[in-house]
PDB file of C-alpha atoms in Angstrom:
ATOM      1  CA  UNK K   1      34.800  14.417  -1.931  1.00  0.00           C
ATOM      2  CA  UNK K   2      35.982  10.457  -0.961  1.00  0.00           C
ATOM      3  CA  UNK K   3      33.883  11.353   2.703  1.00  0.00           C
ATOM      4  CA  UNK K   4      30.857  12.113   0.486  1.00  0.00           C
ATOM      5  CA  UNK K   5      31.221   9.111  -1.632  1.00  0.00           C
ATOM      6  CA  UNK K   6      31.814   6.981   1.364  1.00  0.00           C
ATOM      7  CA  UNK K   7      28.186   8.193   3.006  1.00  0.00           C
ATOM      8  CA  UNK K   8      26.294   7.264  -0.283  1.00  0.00           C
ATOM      9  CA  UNK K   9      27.929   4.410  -0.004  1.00  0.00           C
ATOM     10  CA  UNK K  10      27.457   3.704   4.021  1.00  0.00           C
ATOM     11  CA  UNK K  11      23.927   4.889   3.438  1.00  0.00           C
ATOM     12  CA  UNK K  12      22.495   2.481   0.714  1.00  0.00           C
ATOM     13  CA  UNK K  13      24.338  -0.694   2.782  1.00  0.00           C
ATOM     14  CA  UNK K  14      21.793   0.538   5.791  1.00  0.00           C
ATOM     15  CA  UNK K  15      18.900   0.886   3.791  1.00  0.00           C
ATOM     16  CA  UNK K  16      19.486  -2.407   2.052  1.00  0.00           C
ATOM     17  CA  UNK K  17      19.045  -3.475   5.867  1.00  0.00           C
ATOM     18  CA  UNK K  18      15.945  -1.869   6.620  1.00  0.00           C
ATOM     19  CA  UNK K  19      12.908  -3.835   6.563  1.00  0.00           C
ATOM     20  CA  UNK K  20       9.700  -2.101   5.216  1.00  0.00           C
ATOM     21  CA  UNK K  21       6.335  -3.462   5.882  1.00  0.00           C
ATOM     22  CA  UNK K  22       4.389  -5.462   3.438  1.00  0.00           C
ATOM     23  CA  UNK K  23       0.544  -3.817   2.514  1.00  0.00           C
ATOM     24  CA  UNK K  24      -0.927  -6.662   4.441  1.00  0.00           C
ATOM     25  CA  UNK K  25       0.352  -5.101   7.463  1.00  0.00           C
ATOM     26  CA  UNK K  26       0.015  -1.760   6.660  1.00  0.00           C
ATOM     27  CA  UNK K  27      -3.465  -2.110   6.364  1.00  0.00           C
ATOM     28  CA  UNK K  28      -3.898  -4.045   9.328  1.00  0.00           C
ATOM     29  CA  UNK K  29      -2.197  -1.427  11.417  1.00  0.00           C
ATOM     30  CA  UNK K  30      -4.428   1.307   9.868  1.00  0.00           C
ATOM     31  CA  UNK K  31      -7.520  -0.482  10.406  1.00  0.00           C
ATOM     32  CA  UNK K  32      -5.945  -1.020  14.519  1.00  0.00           C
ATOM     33  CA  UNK K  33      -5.716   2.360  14.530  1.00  0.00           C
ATOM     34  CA  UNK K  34      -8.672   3.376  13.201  1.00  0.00           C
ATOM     35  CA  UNK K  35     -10.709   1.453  15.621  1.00  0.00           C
ATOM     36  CA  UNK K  36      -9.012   2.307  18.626  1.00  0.00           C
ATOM     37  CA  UNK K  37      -9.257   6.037  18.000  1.00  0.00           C
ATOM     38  CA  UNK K  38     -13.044   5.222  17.119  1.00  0.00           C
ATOM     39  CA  UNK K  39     -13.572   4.010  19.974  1.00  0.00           C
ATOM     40  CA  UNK K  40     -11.523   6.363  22.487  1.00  0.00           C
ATOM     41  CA  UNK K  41     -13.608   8.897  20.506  1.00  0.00           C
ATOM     42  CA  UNK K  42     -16.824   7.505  21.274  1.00  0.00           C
ATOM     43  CA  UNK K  43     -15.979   6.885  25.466  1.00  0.00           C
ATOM     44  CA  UNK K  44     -14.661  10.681  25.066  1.00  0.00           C
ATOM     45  CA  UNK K  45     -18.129  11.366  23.603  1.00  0.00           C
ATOM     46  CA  UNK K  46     -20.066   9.662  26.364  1.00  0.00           C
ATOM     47  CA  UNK K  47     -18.119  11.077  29.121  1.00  0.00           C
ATOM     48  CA  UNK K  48     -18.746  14.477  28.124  1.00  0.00           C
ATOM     49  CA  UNK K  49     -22.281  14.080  27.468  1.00  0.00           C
ATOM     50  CA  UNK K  50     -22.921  12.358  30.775  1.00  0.00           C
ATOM     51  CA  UNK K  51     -21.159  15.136  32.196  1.00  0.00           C
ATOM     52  CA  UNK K  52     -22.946  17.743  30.279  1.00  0.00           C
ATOM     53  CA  UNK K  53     -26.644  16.215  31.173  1.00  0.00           C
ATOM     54  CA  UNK K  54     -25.551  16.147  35.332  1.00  0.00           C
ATOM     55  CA  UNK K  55     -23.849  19.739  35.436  1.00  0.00           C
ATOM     56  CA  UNK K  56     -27.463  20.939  33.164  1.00  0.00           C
ATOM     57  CA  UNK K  57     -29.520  19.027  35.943  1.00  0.00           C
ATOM     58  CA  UNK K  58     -27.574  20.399  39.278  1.00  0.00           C
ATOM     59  CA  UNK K  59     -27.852  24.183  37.790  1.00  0.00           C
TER      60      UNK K  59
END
């Protein structure tokens, strides 16, 4: 039981260490993300596309 009581213990001291992001920077990493994957989607888009119109065009 005191090795139980000791872990609660250990284990609020760490979290009192960790530091969590405010929602300015949450949002400012979702928005990063958003974009980027917008974009990567769009070049993925354009690729294939481009690829699809030669491949139609040769056969």
């Amino acid at each position: 039981m005191e090795k139980l009581i000791q872990y609660i213990h250990d284990a609020r001291v760490e979290l009192q260490k960790v530091i969590f992001p405010t929602k300015e920077q949450v949002k400012n990493a979702y928005i990063a993300v958003f974009v980027v994957v917008t974009i990567v989607a769009l070049f993925l888009a354009l690729v294939d596309g481009t690829m699809s119109f030669i491949l139609s065009h040769i056969m």
